[in-house]
């Protein structure tokens, strides 16, 4: 499993060498994000590396492929963190355009490597982009021996064409609800 994780990090490093977004988060747990999104006519590929995640790092890779005219996609995702957790996720995703962005809803099958491995997950992702600010985030809810929830909401105000400053709200439920707010400085390359 460690070899697979190392390969994923190397692949992600190659993708993020030309990262589209770099974000530094200041708060209780300082973090840095590197993101790369490739959007084509019928597919979206996303690579994400977060250093500082629970004192380590996390990698997320996902691909959505569309084979028809409807706004429906097949979704495949892999998440791994250096604390030893690994997750594979597959399912469908429906995306709806908004005047300044989109919203998507995804019923998914989730496989966590370890105890309580099988789960059904419902996720959403959204983006609203105006000339002076941007609001985006994602939320995941699943049952894995108990109700679990993870959400991250981001609101950024544009300082220059490529530089933004904003707030990041992390909401979690792993037995107990918790929320933290951090300040983020984002630079789009």
PDB file of C-alpha atoms in Angstrom:
ATOM      1  CA  UNK A   1       0.000   0.000   0.000  1.00  0.00           C
ATOM      2  CA  UNK A   2       2.916   2.369   0.707  1.00  0.00           C
ATOM      3  CA  UNK A   3       4.212   1.862  -2.843  1.00  0.00           C
ATOM      4  CA  UNK A   4       0.798   2.766  -4.243  1.00  0.00           C
ATOM      5  CA  UNK A   5       0.773   5.898  -2.115  1.00  0.00           C
ATOM      6  CA  UNK A   6       4.286   6.859  -3.263  1.00  0.00           C
ATOM      7  CA  UNK A   7       3.260   6.350  -6.906  1.00  0.00           C
ATOM      8  CA  UNK A   8       0.152   8.506  -6.356  1.00  0.00           C
ATOM      9  CA  UNK A   9       2.283  11.256  -4.786  1.00  0.00           C
ATOM     10  CA  UNK A  10       4.756  11.148  -7.664  1.00  0.00           C
ATOM     11  CA  UNK A  11       1.944  11.323 -10.231  1.00  0.00           C
ATOM     12  CA  UNK A  12       0.331  14.167  -8.336  1.00  0.00           C
ATOM     13  CA  UNK A  13       3.670  15.961  -8.059  1.00  0.00           C
ATOM     14  CA  UNK A  14       3.988  15.793 -11.838  1.00  0.00           C
ATOM     15  CA  UNK A  15       0.494  17.233 -12.239  1.00  0.00           C
ATOM     16  CA  UNK A  16       0.968  19.932  -9.605  1.00  0.00           C
ATOM     17  CA  UNK A  17       4.315  20.978 -10.999  1.00  0.00           C
ATOM     18  CA  UNK A  18       2.054  23.126 -13.139  1.00  0.00           C
ATOM     19  CA  UNK A  19      -0.573  23.602 -10.422  1.00  0.00           C
ATOM     20  CA  UNK A  20      -3.411  25.942 -11.248  1.00  0.00           C
ATOM     21  CA  UNK A  21      -4.007  26.919  -7.633  1.00  0.00           C
ATOM     22  CA  UNK A  22      -1.791  27.252  -4.586  1.00  0.00           C
ATOM     23  CA  UNK A  23      -3.448  28.129  -1.290  1.00  0.00           C
ATOM     24  CA  UNK A  24      -1.886  28.714   2.120  1.00  0.00           C
ATOM     25  CA  UNK A  25      -4.282  28.311   5.052  1.00  0.00           C
ATOM     26  CA  UNK A  26      -3.530  30.004   8.348  1.00  0.00           C
ATOM     27  CA  UNK A  27      -5.289  28.751  11.485  1.00  0.00           C
ATOM     28  CA  UNK A  28      -5.007  26.109  14.201  1.00  0.00           C
ATOM     29  CA  UNK A  29      -3.473  23.726  11.663  1.00  0.00           C
ATOM     30  CA  UNK A  30      -1.603  25.639   8.937  1.00  0.00           C
ATOM     31  CA  UNK A  31      -1.898  23.862   5.571  1.00  0.00           C
ATOM     32  CA  UNK A  32      -0.939  24.321   1.967  1.00  0.00           C
ATOM     33  CA  UNK A  33      -3.033  23.100  -0.999  1.00  0.00           C
ATOM     34  CA  UNK A  34      -1.915  22.411  -4.546  1.00  0.00           C
ATOM     35  CA  UNK A  35      -4.729  21.818  -7.051  1.00  0.00           C
ATOM     36  CA  UNK A  36      -4.881  20.979 -10.736  1.00  0.00           C
ATOM     37  CA  UNK A  37      -8.111  20.615 -12.722  1.00  0.00           C
ATOM     38  CA  UNK A  38      -8.302  19.565 -16.358  1.00  0.00           C
ATOM     39  CA  UNK A  39     -11.707  20.148 -17.981  1.00  0.00           C
ATOM     40  CA  UNK A  40     -12.407  18.724 -21.430  1.00  0.00           C
ATOM     41  CA  UNK A  41     -15.634  18.436 -23.442  1.00  0.00           C
ATOM     42  CA  UNK A  42     -16.774  15.190 -21.807  1.00  0.00           C
ATOM     43  CA  UNK A  43     -14.540  14.780 -18.766  1.00  0.00           C
ATOM     44  CA  UNK A  44     -13.015  16.432 -15.720  1.00  0.00           C
ATOM     45  CA  UNK A  45      -9.862  15.313 -13.941  1.00  0.00           C
ATOM     46  CA  UNK A  46      -8.858  16.754 -10.579  1.00  0.00           C
ATOM     47  CA  UNK A  47      -5.632  16.288  -8.595  1.00  0.00           C
ATOM     48  CA  UNK A  48      -5.174  17.664  -5.091  1.00  0.00           C
ATOM     49  CA  UNK A  49      -2.344  17.567  -2.565  1.00  0.00           C
ATOM     50  CA  UNK A  50      -2.738  18.997   0.920  1.00  0.00           C
ATOM     51  CA  UNK A  51       0.321  19.253   3.179  1.00  0.00           C
ATOM     52  CA  UNK A  52      -0.416  19.796   6.861  1.00  0.00           C
ATOM     53  CA  UNK A  53      -3.550  17.598   6.814  1.00  0.00           C
ATOM     54  CA  UNK A  54      -3.813  16.236  10.392  1.00  0.00           C
ATOM     55  CA  UNK A  55      -0.072  16.742  10.746  1.00  0.00           C
ATOM     56  CA  UNK A  56       0.721  14.889   7.503  1.00  0.00           C
ATOM     57  CA  UNK A  57      -0.452  15.042   3.916  1.00  0.00           C
ATOM     58  CA  UNK A  58      -3.433  13.955   1.844  1.00  0.00           C
ATOM     59  CA  UNK A  59      -3.766  13.106  -1.846  1.00  0.00           C
ATOM     60  CA  UNK A  60      -7.032  13.115  -3.791  1.00  0.00           C
ATOM     61  CA  UNK A  61      -7.388  12.106  -7.450  1.00  0.00           C
ATOM     62  CA  UNK A  62     -10.698  11.961  -9.278  1.00  0.00           C
ATOM     63  CA  UNK A  63     -11.983  11.646 -12.795  1.00  0.00           C
ATOM     64  CA  UNK A  64     -15.487  12.156 -14.157  1.00  0.00           C
ATOM     65  CA  UNK A  65     -16.376  10.927 -17.643  1.00  0.00           C
ATOM     66  CA  UNK A  66     -19.517  11.704 -19.662  1.00  0.00           C
ATOM     67  CA  UNK A  67     -20.646   9.324 -22.431  1.00  0.00           C
ATOM     68  CA  UNK A  68     -23.983  10.954 -23.334  1.00  0.00           C
ATOM     69  CA  UNK A  69     -25.643  14.346 -23.781  1.00  0.00           C
ATOM     70  CA  UNK A  70     -27.322  14.439 -20.339  1.00  0.00           C
ATOM     71  CA  UNK A  71     -25.433  16.273 -17.538  1.00  0.00           C
ATOM     72  CA  UNK A  72     -24.596  12.883 -15.954  1.00  0.00           C
ATOM     73  CA  UNK A  73     -21.066  11.607 -15.369  1.00  0.00           C
ATOM     74  CA  UNK A  74     -19.398   8.435 -14.122  1.00  0.00           C
ATOM     75  CA  UNK A  75     -17.260   9.328 -11.100  1.00  0.00           C
ATOM     76  CA  UNK A  76     -14.115   7.493  -9.874  1.00  0.00           C
ATOM     77  CA  UNK A  77     -11.982   8.778  -6.991  1.00  0.00           C
ATOM     78  CA  UNK A  78      -9.075   7.735  -4.801  1.00  0.00           C
ATOM     79  CA  UNK A  79      -8.069   9.412  -1.533  1.00  0.00           C
ATOM     80  CA  UNK A  80      -5.071   8.625   0.623  1.00  0.00           C
ATOM     81  CA  UNK A  81      -3.412  10.223   3.607  1.00  0.00           C
ATOM     82  CA  UNK A  82      -0.059   9.576   5.144  1.00  0.00           C
ATOM     83  CA  UNK A  83      -1.760   8.542   8.406  1.00  0.00           C
ATOM     84  CA  UNK A  84      -2.599   5.277   6.630  1.00  0.00           C
ATOM     85  CA  UNK A  85      -6.203   5.814   5.473  1.00  0.00           C
ATOM     86  CA  UNK A  86      -7.116   4.911   1.889  1.00  0.00           C
ATOM     87  CA  UNK A  87     -10.506   5.284   0.202  1.00  0.00           C
ATOM     88  CA  UNK A  88     -11.846   4.335  -3.231  1.00  0.00           C
ATOM     89  CA  UNK A  89     -15.115   5.923  -4.405  1.00  0.00           C
ATOM     90  CA  UNK A  90     -17.219   5.203  -7.524  1.00  0.00           C
ATOM     91  CA  UNK A  91     -20.681   6.234  -8.688  1.00  0.00           C
ATOM     92  CA  UNK A  92     -22.541   8.832 -10.665  1.00  0.00           C
ATOM     93  CA  UNK A  93     -22.566  12.615 -10.685  1.00  0.00           C
ATOM     94  CA  UNK A  94     -25.161  15.041 -12.013  1.00  0.00           C
ATOM     95  CA  UNK A  95     -23.991  18.566 -12.750  1.00  0.00           C
ATOM     96  CA  UNK A  96     -26.246  21.563 -13.288  1.00  0.00           C
ATOM     97  CA  UNK A  97     -25.080  24.887 -14.687  1.00  0.00           C
ATOM     98  CA  UNK A  98     -25.842  28.128 -12.868  1.00  0.00           C
ATOM     99  CA  UNK A  99     -25.519  31.667 -14.296  1.00  0.00           C
ATOM    100  CA  UNK A 100     -22.105  32.078 -12.601  1.00  0.00           C
ATOM    101  CA  UNK A 101     -21.053  28.494 -11.844  1.00  0.00           C
ATOM    102  CA  UNK A 102     -22.460  25.017 -11.200  1.00  0.00           C
ATOM    103  CA  UNK A 103     -23.771  22.609  -8.579  1.00  0.00           C
ATOM    104  CA  UNK A 104     -23.377  18.828  -8.679  1.00  0.00           C
ATOM    105  CA  UNK A 105     -24.938  15.975  -6.732  1.00  0.00           C
ATOM    106  CA  UNK A 106     -23.264  12.560  -6.515  1.00  0.00           C
ATOM    107  CA  UNK A 107     -24.625   9.296  -5.078  1.00  0.00           C
ATOM    108  CA  UNK A 108     -21.528   7.143  -4.583  1.00  0.00           C
ATOM    109  CA  UNK A 109     -20.258   3.798  -3.286  1.00  0.00           C
ATOM    110  CA  UNK A 110     -17.378   4.258  -0.826  1.00  0.00           C
ATOM    111  CA  UNK A 111     -14.792   1.617   0.109  1.00  0.00           C
ATOM    112  CA  UNK A 112     -12.551   2.470   3.066  1.00  0.00           C
ATOM    113  CA  UNK A 113      -9.606   0.111   3.412  1.00  0.00           C
ATOM    114  CA  UNK A 114      -9.899  -1.150   6.999  1.00  0.00           C
ATOM    115  CA  UNK A 115     -12.790  -1.856   9.391  1.00  0.00           C
ATOM    116  CA  UNK A 116     -16.341  -0.824   8.414  1.00  0.00           C
ATOM    117  CA  UNK A 117     -15.254  -0.769   4.804  1.00  0.00           C
ATOM    118  CA  UNK A 118     -18.459  -0.425   2.750  1.00  0.00           C
ATOM    119  CA  UNK A 119     -20.602   2.721   2.692  1.00  0.00           C
ATOM    120  CA  UNK A 120     -22.997   4.701   0.553  1.00  0.00           C
ATOM    121  CA  UNK A 121     -21.952   8.344   0.241  1.00  0.00           C
ATOM    122  CA  UNK A 122     -23.909  11.370  -0.925  1.00  0.00           C
ATOM    123  CA  UNK A 123     -21.754  14.299  -2.056  1.00  0.00           C
ATOM    124  CA  UNK A 124     -22.280  17.726  -3.511  1.00  0.00           C
ATOM    125  CA  UNK A 125     -19.929  20.279  -5.006  1.00  0.00           C
ATOM    126  CA  UNK A 126     -20.676  23.845  -6.025  1.00  0.00           C
ATOM    127  CA  UNK A 127     -19.070  26.981  -7.432  1.00  0.00           C
ATOM    128  CA  UNK A 128     -20.356  30.528  -7.842  1.00  0.00           C
ATOM    129  CA  UNK A 129     -17.924  33.021  -9.355  1.00  0.00           C
ATOM    130  CA  UNK A 130     -18.524  36.758  -9.624  1.00  0.00           C
ATOM    131  CA  UNK A 131     -16.102  39.477 -10.738  1.00  0.00           C
ATOM    132  CA  UNK A 132     -15.063  40.362  -7.170  1.00  0.00           C
ATOM    133  CA  UNK A 133     -15.490  37.084  -5.221  1.00  0.00           C
ATOM    134  CA  UNK A 134     -15.900  33.332  -5.386  1.00  0.00           C
ATOM    135  CA  UNK A 135     -17.900  30.878  -3.268  1.00  0.00           C
ATOM    136  CA  UNK A 136     -17.258  27.171  -3.597  1.00  0.00           C
ATOM    137  CA  UNK A 137     -17.131  24.006  -1.573  1.00  0.00           C
ATOM    138  CA  UNK A 138     -18.050  20.373  -1.199  1.00  0.00           C
ATOM    139  CA  UNK A 139     -19.862  18.190   1.325  1.00  0.00           C
ATOM    140  CA  UNK A 140     -19.761  14.423   1.866  1.00  0.00           C
ATOM    141  CA  UNK A 141     -22.151  12.422   4.071  1.00  0.00           C
ATOM    142  CA  UNK A 142     -21.926   8.650   4.563  1.00  0.00           C
ATOM    143  CA  UNK A 143     -22.744   5.902   7.034  1.00  0.00           C
ATOM    144  CA  UNK A 144     -19.786   3.746   8.009  1.00  0.00           C
ATOM    145  CA  UNK A 145     -20.652   2.110  11.349  1.00  0.00           C
ATOM    146  CA  UNK A 146     -22.069   5.543  12.245  1.00  0.00           C
ATOM    147  CA  UNK A 147     -22.996   8.788  10.515  1.00  0.00           C
ATOM    148  CA  UNK A 148     -19.970  10.657   9.096  1.00  0.00           C
ATOM    149  CA  UNK A 149     -19.793  14.082   7.470  1.00  0.00           C
ATOM    150  CA  UNK A 150     -17.021  16.196   6.004  1.00  0.00           C
ATOM    151  CA  UNK A 151     -17.558  19.561   4.344  1.00  0.00           C
ATOM    152  CA  UNK A 152     -15.387  22.447   3.296  1.00  0.00           C
ATOM    153  CA  UNK A 153     -16.860  25.794   2.275  1.00  0.00           C
ATOM    154  CA  UNK A 154     -14.626  28.555   0.864  1.00  0.00           C
ATOM    155  CA  UNK A 155     -15.368  32.236   0.286  1.00  0.00           C
ATOM    156  CA  UNK A 156     -12.647  34.321  -1.398  1.00  0.00           C
ATOM    157  CA  UNK A 157     -12.467  37.997  -2.306  1.00  0.00           C
ATOM    158  CA  UNK A 158     -10.301  38.937  -5.286  1.00  0.00           C
ATOM    159  CA  UNK A 159      -7.415  41.295  -4.487  1.00  0.00           C
ATOM    160  CA  UNK A 160      -5.885  41.131  -7.969  1.00  0.00           C
ATOM    161  CA  UNK A 161      -6.638  39.030 -11.051  1.00  0.00           C
ATOM    162  CA  UNK A 162      -4.791  36.013  -9.566  1.00  0.00           C
ATOM    163  CA  UNK A 163      -4.611  36.717  -5.809  1.00  0.00           C
ATOM    164  CA  UNK A 164      -7.491  36.111  -3.395  1.00  0.00           C
ATOM    165  CA  UNK A 165      -7.968  36.160   0.367  1.00  0.00           C
ATOM    166  CA  UNK A 166     -10.815  34.452   2.129  1.00  0.00           C
ATOM    167  CA  UNK A 167     -12.311  32.252   4.795  1.00  0.00           C
ATOM    168  CA  UNK A 168     -12.462  28.466   4.854  1.00  0.00           C
ATOM    169  CA  UNK A 169     -15.057  26.694   6.990  1.00  0.00           C
ATOM    170  CA  UNK A 170     -14.388  23.005   7.727  1.00  0.00           C
ATOM    171  CA  UNK A 171     -17.337  21.072   9.176  1.00  0.00           C
ATOM    172  CA  UNK A 172     -16.927  17.466  10.337  1.00  0.00           C
ATOM    173  CA  UNK A 173     -18.892  14.780  12.143  1.00  0.00           C
ATOM    174  CA  UNK A 174     -17.069  11.650  13.219  1.00  0.00           C
ATOM    175  CA  UNK A 175     -19.131  10.912  16.347  1.00  0.00           C
ATOM    176  CA  UNK A 176     -19.183  14.615  17.338  1.00  0.00           C
ATOM    177  CA  UNK A 177     -19.880  17.747  15.285  1.00  0.00           C
ATOM    178  CA  UNK A 178     -16.930  20.102  14.895  1.00  0.00           C
ATOM    179  CA  UNK A 179     -16.295  23.258  12.875  1.00  0.00           C
ATOM    180  CA  UNK A 180     -13.211  25.401  12.332  1.00  0.00           C
ATOM    181  CA  UNK A 181     -12.714  28.630  10.418  1.00  0.00           C
ATOM    182  CA  UNK A 182      -9.361  29.499   8.844  1.00  0.00           C
ATOM    183  CA  UNK A 183      -8.014  32.310   6.701  1.00  0.00           C
ATOM    184  CA  UNK A 184      -6.710  31.375   3.265  1.00  0.00           C
ATOM    185  CA  UNK A 185      -4.492  33.196   0.802  1.00  0.00           C
ATOM    186  CA  UNK A 186      -4.957  31.791  -2.705  1.00  0.00           C
ATOM    187  CA  UNK A 187      -2.946  32.353  -5.856  1.00  0.00           C
ATOM    188  CA  UNK A 188      -4.169  31.115  -9.264  1.00  0.00           C
ATOM    189  CA  UNK A 189      -1.356  30.502 -11.734  1.00  0.00           C
TER     190      UNK A 189
END
